[in-house]
Amino acid sequence: MGKKNRKKRIKHTKKPLVKFDKKQISAAEKNQHAEFLNIAAADYEKISGIINSHISNASKIIKGIYPLEILQCAFGKISVASIGKPSESDFSSEDVLLMKMLDYSHCLIVSVPPSHKGYEHLTKEKWEELKGHVFAIYSHLLPYFISATAKRKVSGGYDDKYEEFYTKAQMYWCMVKGERHINHMTTLLSSLLLPHNDVFEELFTISVNNFIIQLNKIREVLTEGLFKSGYKCKTLHAELFERLGPIEEINIPDGMELGQFFALKMEEFGLTDKFKQEAGRFFGYDLFDLQKVSTLPEKLLDELSWCPGENDDFFADGEFKGWPLNLLPTWNRPFIKIEGKYYCFDLYTLSDKIYRSMQKVIGRMKPDYKTLWNKRQKDISEQLPFDLFLDLLPGAKFYKSVYYRWKTGKQKKTNWSECDGLIIYQDHLFIIEIKAGSFTYTPPATDFPAYISSIKSLILTPIEQGQRFKEYLLSNDIVCLHDESHQPIAKLSHKQFRNITVCCLTIDNFTELAAQAQNLKNIVGGISGENNWVLSLDDLLVYKDILNNPLQFLHFVEQRNTAYRSCLMNLEDELDHLALYLKHNCYVQHAEEMIGNQANVRIVWEGARKEIDEFYSKSLVESMVPPPKQEMPTLMWQIIDRMAMKRRSYEARAVSALLNMDNIGRKEYLDSILTIATRTKGHGRPLPFSLIGNVDNTTLCHINGIDFDPAFNIIEHVLATTIIAGQQERLLIEIYLSSTLELEDVKVSLCKLSDLKPKDYIRIQKDAKNLTQNRIRQALKVGKIGRNHICPCGSGKKYKDCCLA
């Protein structure tokens, strides 16, 4: 029976998007805009002066207050503000500024020489004063960006797209932290640092494995320690009073203070040491004392720590002296040393920067190791992506370091070129290009050309290399792959791939820039070709956690490539793509449907990653937390999971067709399976049904214990349907059900007319004609067929243009 695939319909949600219309500007409005620009440009010096004034005042407070009190207070307030807020979208603007308060105060402490008069205690008034200055610094950054942009526009030589990216780069630099999910710190650091185990033991007498264990201890106390210690203090307090008995029966010796009595009893009950330990963490600084929460060697701690006032670079002379737009000292050394002890307050900076911090430390202590570090880093960074892809696509075929002869350079001379690798899974090809170099530590505010140069190295160069191999692949029906010695190792045809993706990977996390790779061509130039996917190893780890069906991962890649080609998907983070996919499936189409016929509309997505953030937040404290999943009927999940187990040739194409359906289409498809299966069970005849439109396949249900008539040939039926639809090939999905209609197996085949002999083709043509007549006859029994309805024959055309004619 013929079944039309419904047009995809995606449920509208109140969040997470906001629409902004770009209206036509009248002459009067243009004049107002020009006047605004002049005013904003004139405010540049004023706003810069305000920021500098707040930095100066904050520095004066910092130099006279005991540093640990400031950092502990900031940490405590952030911890309280974070309760019940697992996602960044839950945080208010004040919560975000509180996080910057800890980060920026730490930078000021290590960059401003302490007062020669010594430290004072932190009072509530001083805290509020300091907070006011730090909040003002960050709050004035947006007005600063506006005035700086206006100044450049008024001065001439202004470019909208360049200016937008320049501003965004500065905002990301000073506002984005927590780039890596803390859950992945162990996995990634183990892979990246284990090759350097010998130099770790040589310099610090600690193995890489032990180093990571100690980092995890720090992670645990900074994420859970405060609340655990508070709870334990409360528990010990309750235990003390329980053992003391009823209050009215407690006898306190004459002349003894209450506190002294409780202290004696705690000693008597063996609770003193436990209480001191937990109280030291909850009320004191023990929670942050690295020599109490870890066994990291002092030599290593010293290299990763700043003392108060030790850093000279943050306040070096320049336009952004002491600004958050500058290079933050904590990015190089995340710890602080005070009075001979080492402390850590900021877990996110530690997680984000520790790998590069260790690279700098070892390079500083052992300069002759830099070359070997880079070689080992290159080796592991070229292997790790393949390991992660094989986790995502079990059984995938891959080639590493592929050589081929193709046109290079401006003169387009034929030379040997290298591709870092190829990954093949069914009809998908990933062209892998890997960059092990670090993203620049040069702030975009102080040296934007260097910043752009780094982007070119990490994004543009690998895209060019990947597209070069793609050109080679498309140049002939079959091309040859070679090894390093230029010996042939395989042959490849582009015709076997339905989807080819150039995948550029880096070990540095820069998901905000990766998400906008398609827009960077306006800034860096030279980005060409379709299906360029730029991502970090951190992103791959997230995909591995959440997209645990390889065929669904391939469908996501298809949607991600569609987003790359769309001007609507100007997202702020690579993982926003995953979040939108989980929520809306074909999310580019969802955006197009929301905009409709409106022109010049831009969509801003807000809170898209909430479910992903909540998953990782729960995973820190709970085990076996289920990852977020796309909403889908259970039977559909069972079908695609069964297909994923096959690892043959056409399952990816079949799953792509099924997942391209919206929720209504999926439900109708599954309802058809169960309806047809029930009818098949009743009279034992095969009842294949076909979908037409964007989802072209024929489905046949087999029931355990029911044998079909041997004269029925499902392949010939599918080929007849293929001729009716004007196609050359069609997928056949065979669903195997138990007698109680539970799914047992799924089989996918591709039926092609080109496989038929001429005489068989003529016979199938007659079958197609008979099938067409039968379908029209059955449809007319139900009622009149509308002229503009889709023809019941299965051609996909309107009835008036098909069988009615």
mmCIF file of N, CA and C in Angstrom, residues 103 106-107 110 290 299-308 310-313 327-337 342-346 349-350 353-354 356-358 360-361 364-365 441:
data_model
loop_
_atom_site.group_PDB
_atom_site.id
_atom_site.type_symbol
_atom_site.label_atom_id
_atom_site.label_comp_id
_atom_site.label_asym_id
_atom_site.label_seq_id
_atom_site.Cartn_x
_atom_site.Cartn_y
_atom_site.Cartn_z
ATOM 1 N N ASP A 103 37.783 35.158 39.719
ATOM 2 C CA ASP A 103 38.828 35.088 38.711
ATOM 3 C C ASP A 103 39.676 36.369 38.693
ATOM 4 N N HIS A 106 41.698 37.163 41.957
ATOM 5 C CA HIS A 106 42.910 36.327 41.985
ATOM 6 C C HIS A 106 44.013 36.981 41.142
ATOM 7 N N CYS A 107 43.635 37.468 39.946
ATOM 8 C CA CYS A 107 44.620 38.106 39.067
ATOM 9 C C CYS A 107 45.185 39.381 39.702
ATOM 10 N N VAL A 110 47.733 38.542 42.613
ATOM 11 C CA VAL A 110 49.082 38.093 42.219
ATOM 12 C C VAL A 110 49.812 39.145 41.401
ATOM 13 N N LEU A 290 46.255 22.948 49.035
ATOM 14 C CA LEU A 290 46.600 21.849 48.135
ATOM 15 C C LEU A 290 47.452 20.775 48.803
ATOM 16 N N LYS A 299 57.583 21.085 44.667
ATOM 17 C CA LYS A 299 58.281 21.666 43.529
ATOM 18 C C LYS A 299 57.308 21.980 42.389
ATOM 19 N N LEU A 300 56.380 21.071 42.150
ATOM 20 C CA LEU A 300 55.384 21.281 41.108
ATOM 21 C C LEU A 300 54.406 22.388 41.497
ATOM 22 N N LEU A 301 53.982 22.377 42.761
ATOM 23 C CA LEU A 301 53.076 23.415 43.250
ATOM 24 C C LEU A 301 53.708 24.795 43.098
ATOM 25 N N ASP A 302 54.993 24.865 43.372
ATOM 26 C CA ASP A 302 55.692 26.141 43.293
ATOM 27 C C ASP A 302 55.707 26.675 41.862
ATOM 28 N N GLU A 303 55.884 25.768 40.907
ATOM 29 C CA GLU A 303 55.925 26.175 39.504
ATOM 30 C C GLU A 303 54.551 26.601 38.980
ATOM 31 N N LEU A 304 53.498 26.104 39.614
ATOM 32 C CA LEU A 304 52.139 26.412 39.158
ATOM 33 C C LEU A 304 51.484 27.508 39.998
ATOM 34 N N SER A 305 52.275 28.175 40.839
ATOM 35 C CA SER A 305 51.707 29.174 41.748
ATOM 36 C C SER A 305 52.346 30.546 41.558
ATOM 37 N N TRP A 306 51.523 31.571 41.763
ATOM 38 C CA TRP A 306 52.007 32.948 41.897
ATOM 39 C C TRP A 306 51.949 33.334 43.369
ATOM 40 N N CYS A 307 52.892 34.130 43.798
ATOM 41 C CA CYS A 307 52.802 34.780 45.106
ATOM 42 C C CYS A 307 52.116 36.139 44.915
ATOM 43 N N PRO A 308 51.547 36.714 45.967
ATOM 44 C CA PRO A 308 50.945 38.048 45.837
ATOM 45 C C PRO A 308 51.942 39.060 45.279
ATOM 46 N N GLU A 310 53.595 38.993 42.527
ATOM 47 C CA GLU A 310 54.740 38.446 41.790
ATOM 48 C C GLU A 310 54.649 38.690 40.284
ATOM 49 N N ASN A 311 53.440 38.693 39.720
ATOM 50 C CA ASN A 311 53.295 38.821 38.274
ATOM 51 C C ASN A 311 53.454 40.281 37.841
ATOM 52 N N ASP A 312 54.299 40.492 36.834
ATOM 53 C CA ASP A 312 54.551 41.852 36.333
ATOM 54 C C ASP A 312 53.817 42.151 35.025
ATOM 55 N N ASP A 313 53.365 41.122 34.333
ATOM 56 C CA ASP A 313 52.845 41.305 32.972
ATOM 57 C C ASP A 313 51.441 41.894 32.938
ATOM 58 N N LEU A 327 46.016 39.253 28.994
ATOM 59 C CA LEU A 327 46.318 37.865 29.340
ATOM 60 C C LEU A 327 46.267 37.704 30.857
ATOM 61 N N LEU A 328 45.418 36.813 31.347
ATOM 62 C CA LEU A 328 45.248 36.638 32.786
ATOM 63 C C LEU A 328 46.380 35.781 33.361
ATOM 64 N N PRO A 329 46.967 36.206 34.463
ATOM 65 C CA PRO A 329 48.072 35.438 35.068
ATOM 66 C C PRO A 329 47.677 34.016 35.428
ATOM 67 N N THR A 330 46.400 33.805 35.809
ATOM 68 C CA THR A 330 45.951 32.477 36.239
ATOM 69 C C THR A 330 45.945 31.478 35.095
ATOM 70 N N TRP A 331 45.981 31.950 33.858
ATOM 71 C CA TRP A 331 46.015 31.025 32.735
ATOM 72 C C TRP A 331 47.358 30.301 32.655
ATOM 73 N N ASN A 332 48.394 30.918 33.184
ATOM 74 C CA ASN A 332 49.709 30.276 33.184
ATOM 75 C C ASN A 332 49.988 29.537 34.492
ATOM 76 N N ARG A 333 49.522 30.114 35.589
ATOM 77 C CA ARG A 333 49.720 29.476 36.894
ATOM 78 C C ARG A 333 48.405 29.572 37.671
ATOM 79 N N PRO A 334 47.678 28.469 37.800
ATOM 80 C CA PRO A 334 46.334 28.528 38.392
ATOM 81 C C PRO A 334 46.303 28.582 39.921
ATOM 82 N N PHE A 335 47.452 28.339 40.586
ATOM 83 C CA PHE A 335 47.472 28.302 42.049
ATOM 84 C C PHE A 335 48.054 29.596 42.625
ATOM 85 N N ILE A 336 47.875 29.782 43.929
ATOM 86 C CA ILE A 336 48.434 30.947 44.617
ATOM 87 C C ILE A 336 49.164 30.473 45.870
ATOM 88 N N LYS A 337 50.331 31.081 46.134
ATOM 89 C CA LYS A 337 51.140 30.722 47.298
ATOM 90 C C LYS A 337 51.107 31.871 48.296
ATOM 91 N N TYR A 342 50.065 26.544 49.573
ATOM 92 C CA TYR A 342 49.575 26.625 48.196
ATOM 93 C C TYR A 342 48.065 26.389 48.180
ATOM 94 N N TYR A 343 47.365 27.228 47.405
ATOM 95 C CA TYR A 343 45.908 27.163 47.402
ATOM 96 C C TYR A 343 45.362 27.178 45.973
ATOM 97 N N CYS A 344 44.194 26.557 45.816
ATOM 98 C CA CYS A 344 43.459 26.609 44.553
ATOM 99 C C CYS A 344 41.997 26.929 44.861
ATOM 100 N N PHE A 345 41.457 27.948 44.191
ATOM 101 C CA PHE A 345 40.069 28.353 44.394
ATOM 102 C C PHE A 345 39.219 28.205 43.134
ATOM 103 N N ASP A 346 39.846 28.180 41.980
ATOM 104 C CA ASP A 346 39.099 28.226 40.717
ATOM 105 C C ASP A 346 39.302 26.937 39.926
ATOM 106 N N THR A 349 39.325 27.362 35.717
ATOM 107 C CA THR A 349 40.593 27.767 35.105
ATOM 108 C C THR A 349 41.585 26.611 35.144
ATOM 109 N N LEU A 350 41.598 25.885 36.256
ATOM 110 C CA LEU A 350 42.486 24.722 36.378
ATOM 111 C C LEU A 350 42.177 23.707 35.286
ATOM 112 N N LYS A 353 42.999 25.137 31.602
ATOM 113 C CA LYS A 353 44.350 25.587 31.237
ATOM 114 C C LYS A 353 45.482 24.686 31.722
ATOM 115 N N ILE A 354 45.194 23.631 32.502
ATOM 116 C CA ILE A 354 46.278 22.894 33.151
ATOM 117 C C ILE A 354 47.206 22.216 32.142
ATOM 118 N N ARG A 356 48.120 23.208 29.053
ATOM 119 C CA ARG A 356 49.052 24.195 28.511
ATOM 120 C C ARG A 356 49.939 24.772 29.605
ATOM 121 N N SER A 357 49.424 24.851 30.831
ATOM 122 C CA SER A 357 50.257 25.322 31.950
ATOM 123 C C SER A 357 51.422 24.367 32.174
ATOM 124 N N MET A 358 51.130 23.059 32.138
ATOM 125 C CA MET A 358 52.199 22.072 32.338
ATOM 126 C C MET A 358 53.198 22.115 31.182
ATOM 127 N N LYS A 360 54.080 24.758 29.545
ATOM 128 C CA LYS A 360 54.937 25.917 29.792
ATOM 129 C C LYS A 360 55.911 25.655 30.932
ATOM 130 N N VAL A 361 55.428 25.021 32.009
ATOM 131 C CA VAL A 361 56.289 24.733 33.163
ATOM 132 C C VAL A 361 57.450 23.838 32.753
ATOM 133 N N ARG A 364 59.874 25.567 30.564
ATOM 134 C CA ARG A 364 60.689 26.529 31.319
ATOM 135 C C ARG A 364 61.785 25.810 32.103
ATOM 136 N N MET A 365 61.459 24.665 32.693
ATOM 137 C CA MET A 365 62.422 23.939 33.521
ATOM 138 C C MET A 365 63.387 23.082 32.707
ATOM 139 N N TYR A 441 47.882 32.558 22.793
ATOM 140 C CA TYR A 441 47.743 33.182 24.113
ATOM 141 C C TYR A 441 47.835 34.697 23.994
#
